[in-house]
Coordinates of C-alpha atoms and ligand atoms in Angstrom, one line a residue:
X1 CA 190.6 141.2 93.4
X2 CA 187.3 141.7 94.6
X3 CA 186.3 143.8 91.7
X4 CA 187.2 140.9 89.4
X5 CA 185.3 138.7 91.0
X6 CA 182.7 140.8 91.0
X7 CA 182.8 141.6 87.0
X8 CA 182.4 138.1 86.4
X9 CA 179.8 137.4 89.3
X10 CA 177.7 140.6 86.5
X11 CA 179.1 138.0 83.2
X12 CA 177.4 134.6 84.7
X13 CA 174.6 136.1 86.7
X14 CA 171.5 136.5 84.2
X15 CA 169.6 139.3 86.2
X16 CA 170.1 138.9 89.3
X17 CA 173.5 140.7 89.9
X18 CA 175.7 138.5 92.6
X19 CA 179.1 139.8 94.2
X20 CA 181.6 137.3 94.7
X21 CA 184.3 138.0 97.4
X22 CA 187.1 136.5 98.5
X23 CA 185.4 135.4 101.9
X24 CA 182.3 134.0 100.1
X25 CA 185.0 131.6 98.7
X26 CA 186.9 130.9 101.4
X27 CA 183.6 129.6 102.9
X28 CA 183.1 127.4 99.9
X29 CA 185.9 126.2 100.1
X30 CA 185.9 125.1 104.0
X31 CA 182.4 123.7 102.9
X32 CA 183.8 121.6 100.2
X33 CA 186.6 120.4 102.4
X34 CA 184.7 119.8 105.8
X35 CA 182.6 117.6 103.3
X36 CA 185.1 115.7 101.4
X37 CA 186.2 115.1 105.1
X38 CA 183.0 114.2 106.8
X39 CA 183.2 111.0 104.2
X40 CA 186.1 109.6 106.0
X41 CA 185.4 110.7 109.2
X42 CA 183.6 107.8 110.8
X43 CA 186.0 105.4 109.5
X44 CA 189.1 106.9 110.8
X45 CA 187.0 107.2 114.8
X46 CA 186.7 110.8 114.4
X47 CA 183.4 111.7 116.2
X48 CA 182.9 111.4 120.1
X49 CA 179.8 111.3 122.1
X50 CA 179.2 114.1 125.0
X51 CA 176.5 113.8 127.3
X52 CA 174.5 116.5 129.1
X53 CA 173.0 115.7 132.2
X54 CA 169.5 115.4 132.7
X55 CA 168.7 116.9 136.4
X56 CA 164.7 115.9 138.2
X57 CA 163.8 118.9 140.0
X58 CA 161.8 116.6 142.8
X59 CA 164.9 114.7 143.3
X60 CA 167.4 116.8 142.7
X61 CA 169.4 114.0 141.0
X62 CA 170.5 113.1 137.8
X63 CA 167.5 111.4 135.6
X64 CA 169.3 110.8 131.9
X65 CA 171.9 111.9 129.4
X66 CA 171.1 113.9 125.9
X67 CA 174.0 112.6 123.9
X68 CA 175.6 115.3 121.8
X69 CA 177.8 114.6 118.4
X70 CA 181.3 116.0 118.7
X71 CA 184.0 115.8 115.7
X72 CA 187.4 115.9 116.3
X73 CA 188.4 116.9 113.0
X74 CA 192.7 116.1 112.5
X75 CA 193.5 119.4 111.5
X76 CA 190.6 121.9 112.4
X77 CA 190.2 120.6 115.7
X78 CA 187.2 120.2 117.8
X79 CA 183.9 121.0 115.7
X80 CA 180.5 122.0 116.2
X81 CA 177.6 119.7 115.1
X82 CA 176.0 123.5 113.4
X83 CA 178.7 123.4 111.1
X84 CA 178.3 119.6 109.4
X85 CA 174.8 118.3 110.6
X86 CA 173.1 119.8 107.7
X87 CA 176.1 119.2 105.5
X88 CA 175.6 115.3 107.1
X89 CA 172.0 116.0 105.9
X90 CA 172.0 116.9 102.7
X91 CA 175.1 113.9 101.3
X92 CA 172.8 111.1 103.0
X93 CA 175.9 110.8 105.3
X94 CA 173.6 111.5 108.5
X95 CA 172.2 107.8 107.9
X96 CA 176.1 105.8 108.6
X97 CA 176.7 108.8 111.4
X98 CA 172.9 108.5 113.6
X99 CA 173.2 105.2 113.2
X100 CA 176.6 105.2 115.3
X101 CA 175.3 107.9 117.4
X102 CA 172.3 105.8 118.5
X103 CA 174.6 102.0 118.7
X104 CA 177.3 104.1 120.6
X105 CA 174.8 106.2 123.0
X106 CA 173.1 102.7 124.0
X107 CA 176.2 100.6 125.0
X108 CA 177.1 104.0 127.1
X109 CA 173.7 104.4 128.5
X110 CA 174.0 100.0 129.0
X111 CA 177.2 100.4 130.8
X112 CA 176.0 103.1 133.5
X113 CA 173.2 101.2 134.3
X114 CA 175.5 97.7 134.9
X115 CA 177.5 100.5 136.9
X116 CA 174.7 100.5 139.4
X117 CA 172.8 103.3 138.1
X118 CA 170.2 101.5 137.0
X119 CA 167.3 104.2 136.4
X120 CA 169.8 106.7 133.7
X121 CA 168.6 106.9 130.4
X122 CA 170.0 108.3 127.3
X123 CA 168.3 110.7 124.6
X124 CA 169.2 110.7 120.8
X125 CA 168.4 113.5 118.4
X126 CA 167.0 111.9 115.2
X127 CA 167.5 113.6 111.9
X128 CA 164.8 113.9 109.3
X129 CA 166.5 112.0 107.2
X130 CA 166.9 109.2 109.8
X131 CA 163.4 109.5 110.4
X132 CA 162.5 108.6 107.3
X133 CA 164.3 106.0 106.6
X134 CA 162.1 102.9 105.7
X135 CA 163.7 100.2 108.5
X136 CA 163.9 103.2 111.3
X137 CA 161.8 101.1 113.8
X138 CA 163.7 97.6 113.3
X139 CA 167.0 98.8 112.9
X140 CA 166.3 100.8 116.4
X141 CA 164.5 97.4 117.8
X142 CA 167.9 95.4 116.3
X143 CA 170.6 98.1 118.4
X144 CA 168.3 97.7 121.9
X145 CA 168.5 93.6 121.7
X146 CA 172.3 93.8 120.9
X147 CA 172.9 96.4 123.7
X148 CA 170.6 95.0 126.6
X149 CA 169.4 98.6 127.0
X150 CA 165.6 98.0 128.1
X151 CA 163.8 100.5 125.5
X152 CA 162.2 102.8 128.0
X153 CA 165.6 104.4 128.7
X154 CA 166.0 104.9 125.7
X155 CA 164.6 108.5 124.3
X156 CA 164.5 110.0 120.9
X157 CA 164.6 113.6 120.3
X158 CA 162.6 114.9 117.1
X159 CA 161.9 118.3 116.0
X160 CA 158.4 119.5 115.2
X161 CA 159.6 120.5 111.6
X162 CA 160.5 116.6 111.1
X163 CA 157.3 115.2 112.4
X164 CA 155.4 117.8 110.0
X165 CA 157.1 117.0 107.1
X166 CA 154.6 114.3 106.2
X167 CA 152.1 114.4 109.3
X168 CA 150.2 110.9 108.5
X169 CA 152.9 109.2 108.2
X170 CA 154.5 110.4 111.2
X171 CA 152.1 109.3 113.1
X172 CA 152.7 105.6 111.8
X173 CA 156.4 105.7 112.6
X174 CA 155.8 107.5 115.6
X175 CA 153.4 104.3 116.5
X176 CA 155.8 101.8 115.5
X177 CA 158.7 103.3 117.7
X178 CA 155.8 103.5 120.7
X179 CA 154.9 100.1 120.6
X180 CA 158.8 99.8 121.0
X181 CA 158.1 100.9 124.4
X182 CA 161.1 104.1 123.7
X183 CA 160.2 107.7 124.7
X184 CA 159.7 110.5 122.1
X185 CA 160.2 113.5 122.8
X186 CA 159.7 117.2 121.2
X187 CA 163.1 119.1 120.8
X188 CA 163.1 123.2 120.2
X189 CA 159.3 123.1 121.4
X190 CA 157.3 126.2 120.6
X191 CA 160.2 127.4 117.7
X192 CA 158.8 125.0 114.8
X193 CA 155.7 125.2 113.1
X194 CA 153.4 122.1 114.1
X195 CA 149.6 123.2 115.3
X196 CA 148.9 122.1 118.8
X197 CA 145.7 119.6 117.0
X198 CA 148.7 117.6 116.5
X199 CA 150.2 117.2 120.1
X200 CA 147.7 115.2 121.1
X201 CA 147.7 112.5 118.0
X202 CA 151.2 112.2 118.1
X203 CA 152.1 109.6 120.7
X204 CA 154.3 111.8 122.3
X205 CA 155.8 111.6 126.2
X206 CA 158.1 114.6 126.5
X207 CA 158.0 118.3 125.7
X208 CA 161.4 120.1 125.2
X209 CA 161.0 123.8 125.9
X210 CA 163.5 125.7 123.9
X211 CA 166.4 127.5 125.1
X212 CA 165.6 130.6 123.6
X213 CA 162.2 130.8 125.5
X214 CA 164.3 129.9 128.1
X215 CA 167.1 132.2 128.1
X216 CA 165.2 135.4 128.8
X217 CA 162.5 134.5 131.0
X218 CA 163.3 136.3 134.1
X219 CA 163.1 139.4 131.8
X220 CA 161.6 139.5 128.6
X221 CA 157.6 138.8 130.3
X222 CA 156.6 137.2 126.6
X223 CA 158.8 134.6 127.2
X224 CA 158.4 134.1 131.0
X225 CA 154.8 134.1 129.8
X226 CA 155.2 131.4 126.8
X227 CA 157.3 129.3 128.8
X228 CA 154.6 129.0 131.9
X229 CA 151.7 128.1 129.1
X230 CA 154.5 125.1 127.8
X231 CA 154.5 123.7 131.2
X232 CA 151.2 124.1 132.0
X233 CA 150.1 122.4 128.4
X234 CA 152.4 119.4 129.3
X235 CA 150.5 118.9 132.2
X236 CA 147.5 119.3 131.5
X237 CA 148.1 116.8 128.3
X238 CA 150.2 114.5 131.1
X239 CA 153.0 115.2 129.3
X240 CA 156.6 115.6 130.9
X241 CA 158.5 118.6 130.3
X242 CA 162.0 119.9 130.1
X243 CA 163.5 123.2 130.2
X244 CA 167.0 123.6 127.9
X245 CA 169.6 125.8 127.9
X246 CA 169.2 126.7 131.8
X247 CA 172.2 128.7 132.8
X248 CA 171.1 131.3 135.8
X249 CA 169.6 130.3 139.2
X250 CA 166.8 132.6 138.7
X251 CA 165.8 130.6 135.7
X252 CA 165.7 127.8 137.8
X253 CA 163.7 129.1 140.3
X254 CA 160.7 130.5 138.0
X255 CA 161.0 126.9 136.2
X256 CA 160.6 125.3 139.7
X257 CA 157.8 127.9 140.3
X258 CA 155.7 127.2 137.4
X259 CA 155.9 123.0 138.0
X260 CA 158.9 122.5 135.0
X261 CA 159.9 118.8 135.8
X262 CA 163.7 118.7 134.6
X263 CA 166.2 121.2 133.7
X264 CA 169.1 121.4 131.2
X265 CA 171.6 123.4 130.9
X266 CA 175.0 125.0 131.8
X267 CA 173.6 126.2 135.2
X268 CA 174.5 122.5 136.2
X269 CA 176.7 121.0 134.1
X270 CA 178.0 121.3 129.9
X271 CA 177.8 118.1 127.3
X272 CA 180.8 116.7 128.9
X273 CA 182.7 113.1 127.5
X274 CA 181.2 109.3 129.1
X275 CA 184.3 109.7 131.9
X276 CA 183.2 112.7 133.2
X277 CA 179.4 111.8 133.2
X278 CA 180.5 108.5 135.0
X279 CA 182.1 111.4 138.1
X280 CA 179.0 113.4 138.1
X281 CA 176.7 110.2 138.5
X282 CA 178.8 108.6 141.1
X283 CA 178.0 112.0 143.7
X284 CA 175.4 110.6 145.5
X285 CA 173.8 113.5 146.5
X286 CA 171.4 115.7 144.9
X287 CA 172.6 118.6 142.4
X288 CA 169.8 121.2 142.3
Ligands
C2E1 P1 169.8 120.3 120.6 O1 169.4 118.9 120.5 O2 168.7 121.3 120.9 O3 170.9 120.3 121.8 C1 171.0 121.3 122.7 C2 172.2 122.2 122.4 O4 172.2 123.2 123.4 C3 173.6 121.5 122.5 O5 174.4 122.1 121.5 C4 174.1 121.9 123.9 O6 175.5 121.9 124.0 C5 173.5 123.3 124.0 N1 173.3 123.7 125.4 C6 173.0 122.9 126.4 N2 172.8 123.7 127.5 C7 173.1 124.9 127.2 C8 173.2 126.2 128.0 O7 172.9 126.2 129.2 N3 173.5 127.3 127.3 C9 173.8 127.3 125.9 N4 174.1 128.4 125.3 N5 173.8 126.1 125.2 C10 173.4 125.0 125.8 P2 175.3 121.3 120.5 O8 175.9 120.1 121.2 O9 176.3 122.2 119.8 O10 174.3 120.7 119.4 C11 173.6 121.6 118.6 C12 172.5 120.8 117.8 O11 173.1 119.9 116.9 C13 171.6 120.0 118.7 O12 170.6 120.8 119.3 C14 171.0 119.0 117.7 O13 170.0 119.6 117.0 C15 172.2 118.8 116.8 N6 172.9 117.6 117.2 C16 173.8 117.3 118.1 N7 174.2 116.0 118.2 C17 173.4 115.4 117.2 C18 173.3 114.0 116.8 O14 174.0 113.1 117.3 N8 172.4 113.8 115.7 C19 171.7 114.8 115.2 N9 170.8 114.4 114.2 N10 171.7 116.1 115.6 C20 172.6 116.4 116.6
MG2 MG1 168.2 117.6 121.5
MG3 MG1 167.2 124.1 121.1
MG4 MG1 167.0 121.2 121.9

């Protein structure tokens, strides 16, 4: 059957010759359905928050929560943001779904703090999309007065690609959401494609280092060597910095080396659901 789909991939295609198979289908199809389902999906309570801890290497302790999009689809079960945030993306359907994200990462973030834990803050990732939209700043101002949650806990992840998209006006939303008195932050840094003339005109507080710098530091030198200049560039822009995707003591130990101020990662704990968070928050003592 291949072969027929292949004939008629040679009677559509002008002159670019395509081959259809049967997998190539398959994955259209599971596109087309995930899609159709991601419609319905807020409505019928589909999506979950997890939260990944946040660990202070001075302290030891437990600083803040990245909140991390889960759906549990009916039939498919559990699936990955990769496989619908881009599909959320491109329908417009990332605008109803952040906007949940952030509402429903705040009340959590309010809660804990009631709790007693008064200093844990919670970081959002922002889509481009999101970002762009015309009332970003107000409707983020609207969800902190309903949720009590004071705005420097709360954080806001953005990638370099989506602050580069338009750079001036960037800057302007970038200023609005400052004067806020939220955090921003720089996610994947050092894998996008911003010039470092812009780190210091966008009002940033928070450098992200990327877990693939991360992953191989203790032996692939170019990336020991690239993550050391990240930390040392936070610094000496008084900028905080994060490492991601820390999994291996050793990586821990050249992060502490170099003057890294958190850490992320498996190494101490996965995205896990608000119960679980609540356990790891509640032992007193210091985790790294
Ligand atoms: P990200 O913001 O860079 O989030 C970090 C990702 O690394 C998460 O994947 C997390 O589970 C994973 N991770 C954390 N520590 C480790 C580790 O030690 N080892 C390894 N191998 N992985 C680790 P996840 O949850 O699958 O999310 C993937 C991406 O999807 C996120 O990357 C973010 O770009 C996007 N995303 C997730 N939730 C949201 C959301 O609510 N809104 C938007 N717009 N994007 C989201
Ligand atoms: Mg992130
Ligand atoms: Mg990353
Ligand atoms: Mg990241």
């Amino acid at each position: 059957h291949a072969d027929i789909a292949m004939y008629r991939g040679k009677q559509t295609g002008r002159n670019n010759f395509q081959f259809y198979t049967p997998a190539m289908n398959e994955q259209a199809l599971e596109r087309l359905r995930i899609e159709g389902d991601l419609r319905s999906a807020l409505d019928n309570n589909e999506f979950l928050l997890h939260y990944q801890p946040k660990v202070d290497l001075a302290s030891g302790r437990i600083v803040g929560s990245e909140a991390l999009i889960r759906w549990q689809h009916p039939q498919l079960g559990m699936v990955s943001p990769a496989r619908f945030i881009g599909l959320a993306e491109e329908t417009g359907l990332i605008l109803p779904i952040g906007a949940w994200v952030l509402r429903t990462a705040c009340v959590q973030c309010r809660r804990w703090q009631l709790d007693g834990h008064d200093d844990i803050s919670v970081s959002v990732n922002l889509s481009v999309g999101q970002f762009l939209q015309k009332d970003l700043v107000i409707s983020i101002a609207d969800v902190l007065e309903d949720t009590g949650l004071p705005p420097a806990s709360l954080e806001l992840e953005l990638t370099e690609s989506l602050m580069m998209t338009d750079v001036e006006h960037a800057i302007g939303i970038l200023t609005g959401l400052k004067e806020l008195g939220v955090r921003l932050s720089i996610d994947d840094f050092g894998t996008g494609y911003s010039s470092l003339a812009y780190l210091k005109r966008f009002p940033i507080d928070v450098l992200k280092i990327d877990r693939s710098f991360v992953r191989d530091i203790t032996i692939d030198a170019d990336d020991a060597a690239i993550t050391a200049s990240i930390i040392s560039l936070a610094r000496h822009l008084k900028l905080r910095v994060i490492a991601e995707g820390v999994e291996t003591d050793e990586q821990l130990d050249y992060l502490r080396h170099y003057g890294c101020d958190e850490i992320q990662g498996y190494l101490f704990s996965p995205p896990v659901p608000a119960e679980k968070f609540e356990q790891l928050l509640r032992q007193e003592r210091a985790v790294v």
